[in-house]
XYZ file of N, CA and C in Angstrom:
219
model
N 0.804 -1.182 -0.096
C -0.026 0.084 -0.059
C 0.796 1.208 0.023
N 0.419 2.231 -0.678
C 1.295 3.424 -0.799
C 1.578 4.024 0.901
N 2.852 4.662 1.083
C 3.344 5.205 2.373
C 2.436 6.244 2.710
N 1.830 7.086 2.105
C 0.998 8.220 2.336
C -0.139 8.075 1.605
N -1.314 8.313 2.184
C -2.544 8.389 1.556
C -3.240 9.588 2.050
N -3.655 10.473 1.208
C -4.400 11.652 1.459
C -5.832 11.527 0.695
N -6.730 11.756 1.480
C -8.238 11.962 0.915
C -8.802 13.096 1.497
N -9.689 13.870 0.794
C -10.481 14.847 1.196
C -11.703 14.862 0.230
N -12.966 15.620 1.008
C -14.138 15.695 0.188
C -14.113 16.956 -0.512
N -14.871 17.197 -1.730
C -14.986 18.338 -2.388
C -16.149 19.130 -1.719
N -15.873 20.386 -1.409
C -16.944 21.110 -0.753
C -18.239 21.527 -1.774
N -17.852 21.566 -3.054
C -18.863 21.891 -4.074
C -19.650 20.607 -4.511
N -18.970 19.514 -4.316
C -19.435 18.104 -4.734
C -19.177 17.211 -3.613
N -20.250 17.294 -2.514
C -19.916 16.594 -1.339
C -19.860 15.133 -1.336
N -20.343 14.558 -2.477
C -20.045 13.034 -2.708
C -18.911 12.622 -3.424
N -18.030 13.645 -3.907
C -16.798 13.341 -4.550
C -15.547 13.267 -3.678
N -14.966 12.266 -3.494
C -13.743 12.399 -2.730
C -12.489 12.170 -3.663
N -11.436 12.897 -3.093
C -10.181 12.881 -3.802
C -9.331 12.060 -2.960
N -8.482 11.061 -3.773
C -7.725 10.193 -3.244
C -6.347 10.263 -3.895
N -5.054 10.423 -2.968
C -4.013 10.422 -3.341
C -3.025 9.573 -2.806
N -2.212 8.837 -3.348
C -1.410 7.858 -2.701
C 0.126 8.108 -3.279
N 1.041 8.372 -2.301
C 2.379 8.547 -2.477
C 3.323 7.406 -2.063
N 3.903 6.646 -3.013
C 4.695 5.569 -2.574
C 6.249 6.132 -2.574
N 6.933 6.198 -1.307
C 8.027 6.896 -1.075
C 9.196 6.111 -1.207
N 10.075 6.209 -2.051
C 11.206 5.377 -2.178
C 12.562 6.103 -2.187
N 13.583 5.282 -1.675
C 15.115 5.890 -1.794
C 15.291 6.145 -3.288
N 16.579 6.825 -3.540
C 17.081 7.059 -4.836
C 17.116 5.852 -5.630
N 17.460 4.833 -5.015
C 17.816 3.411 -5.648
C 16.588 2.453 -5.398
N 15.626 2.828 -4.656
C 14.656 2.006 -4.179
C 13.685 1.548 -5.429
N 13.100 0.490 -5.396
C 12.193 0.062 -6.517
C 10.900 -0.452 -6.056
N 9.857 -0.183 -7.102
C 8.493 -0.714 -6.712
C 8.338 -2.040 -6.988
N 7.890 -2.952 -6.125
C 7.617 -4.230 -6.323
C 6.532 -4.463 -7.316
N 6.590 -5.669 -7.933
C 5.508 -6.095 -8.742
C 4.048 -5.978 -8.114
N 3.970 -6.369 -6.830
C 2.992 -6.222 -5.962
C 2.288 -4.782 -5.861
N 3.477 -3.920 -5.576
C 3.161 -2.464 -5.407
C 2.657 -1.937 -6.647
N 3.165 -2.166 -7.853
C 2.834 -1.863 -9.092
C 1.449 -2.207 -9.504
N 1.018 -3.313 -9.219
C -0.287 -3.920 -9.467
C -1.153 -3.200 -8.427
N -0.915 -2.984 -7.255
C -1.789 -2.280 -6.462
C -2.114 -0.806 -6.821
N -0.925 -0.209 -7.288
C -1.024 1.224 -7.824
C -2.014 1.206 -9.028
N -1.859 0.292 -9.942
C -2.732 0.181 -11.247
C -4.191 -0.085 -10.638
N -4.319 -0.662 -9.708
C -5.884 -0.994 -9.080
C -6.421 0.383 -8.623
N -5.686 1.025 -7.809
C -5.935 2.315 -7.257
C -6.350 3.166 -8.274
N -5.349 3.410 -9.349
C -5.742 4.365 -10.325
C -6.959 4.052 -11.182
N -7.346 2.711 -11.273
C -8.484 2.104 -12.064
C -9.744 2.688 -11.198
N -9.516 2.921 -9.904
C -10.585 3.577 -9.010
C -10.730 4.893 -8.914
N -9.793 5.424 -9.742
C -9.855 7.039 -9.761
C -8.947 7.748 -8.996
N -7.972 6.934 -8.227
C -6.879 7.633 -7.390
C -5.722 7.920 -8.199
N -4.948 9.107 -7.742
C -3.759 9.413 -8.256
C -2.718 8.834 -7.433
N -1.766 8.306 -7.873
C -0.735 7.465 -7.232
C 0.724 7.642 -7.867
N 1.602 8.361 -7.321
C 3.056 8.679 -7.660
C 4.068 7.863 -6.835
N 5.174 7.650 -7.252
C 6.298 7.085 -6.678
C 7.236 8.199 -6.450
N 7.558 8.655 -5.267
C 8.427 9.898 -5.017
C 9.738 9.525 -4.585
N 10.751 9.959 -5.004
C 12.073 9.649 -4.409
C 12.825 10.838 -3.693
N 12.227 11.953 -3.677
C 12.760 13.196 -2.921
C 11.517 13.988 -2.514
N 11.778 15.112 -1.930
C 11.036 16.047 -1.359
C 10.412 16.827 -2.783
N 11.309 17.187 -3.496
C 10.844 17.672 -4.860
C 9.959 16.995 -5.606
N 10.150 15.541 -5.663
C 9.058 14.725 -6.222
C 7.617 14.916 -5.552
N 7.726 14.864 -4.105
C 6.436 15.029 -3.422
C 5.854 16.093 -3.809
N 6.633 17.293 -3.801
C 5.924 18.686 -4.131
C 5.520 18.644 -5.573
N 6.095 17.985 -6.451
C 5.662 18.109 -7.826
C 4.276 17.125 -8.180
N 4.384 16.011 -7.437
C 3.213 15.207 -7.430
C 1.944 15.833 -6.769
N 2.135 16.562 -5.463
C 0.979 17.352 -5.066
C 0.592 18.453 -6.053
N 1.566 19.155 -6.559
C 0.987 20.113 -7.539
C 0.312 19.751 -8.698
N 0.795 18.483 -9.267
C 0.239 17.884 -10.475
C -1.082 17.477 -10.005
N -1.283 16.798 -8.852
C -2.600 16.241 -8.312
C -3.548 17.515 -8.268
N -3.271 18.444 -7.705
C -4.107 19.514 -7.247
C -4.526 20.351 -8.654
N -3.394 20.352 -9.472
C -3.793 20.982 -10.840
C -4.845 20.201 -11.688
N -4.839 18.889 -11.542
C -5.650 18.020 -12.405
C -7.044 18.029 -11.708
N -7.007 18.136 -10.379
C -8.449 18.115 -9.581
C -9.144 19.595 -9.806
N -8.236 20.627 -10.118
C -8.750 21.859 -10.319
C -9.498 22.170 -11.653
N -9.084 21.551 -12.686
C -9.709 21.588 -13.997
C -11.126 21.189 -13.975
N -12.065 22.020 -14.747
C -13.368 21.590 -14.678
C -13.452 20.438 -15.594
N -14.431 19.570 -15.296
C -14.605 18.465 -16.156
C -15.854 18.552 -17.003
């Protein structure tokens, strides 16, 4: 399961929940086949899942996720 999971409800659409998973790895760390499979399953359910190897990666993933969610559908 991702190391960090963030969820929040949308105030405009109270039945819509945003889910974000961050898999934290060292510079040389690898995502196991089991983790990769779970990430794909979570994405299929509407989650955003990112593998991050640094604080910059975490910040970029958060910015990317928030930007994606802010776009009108």
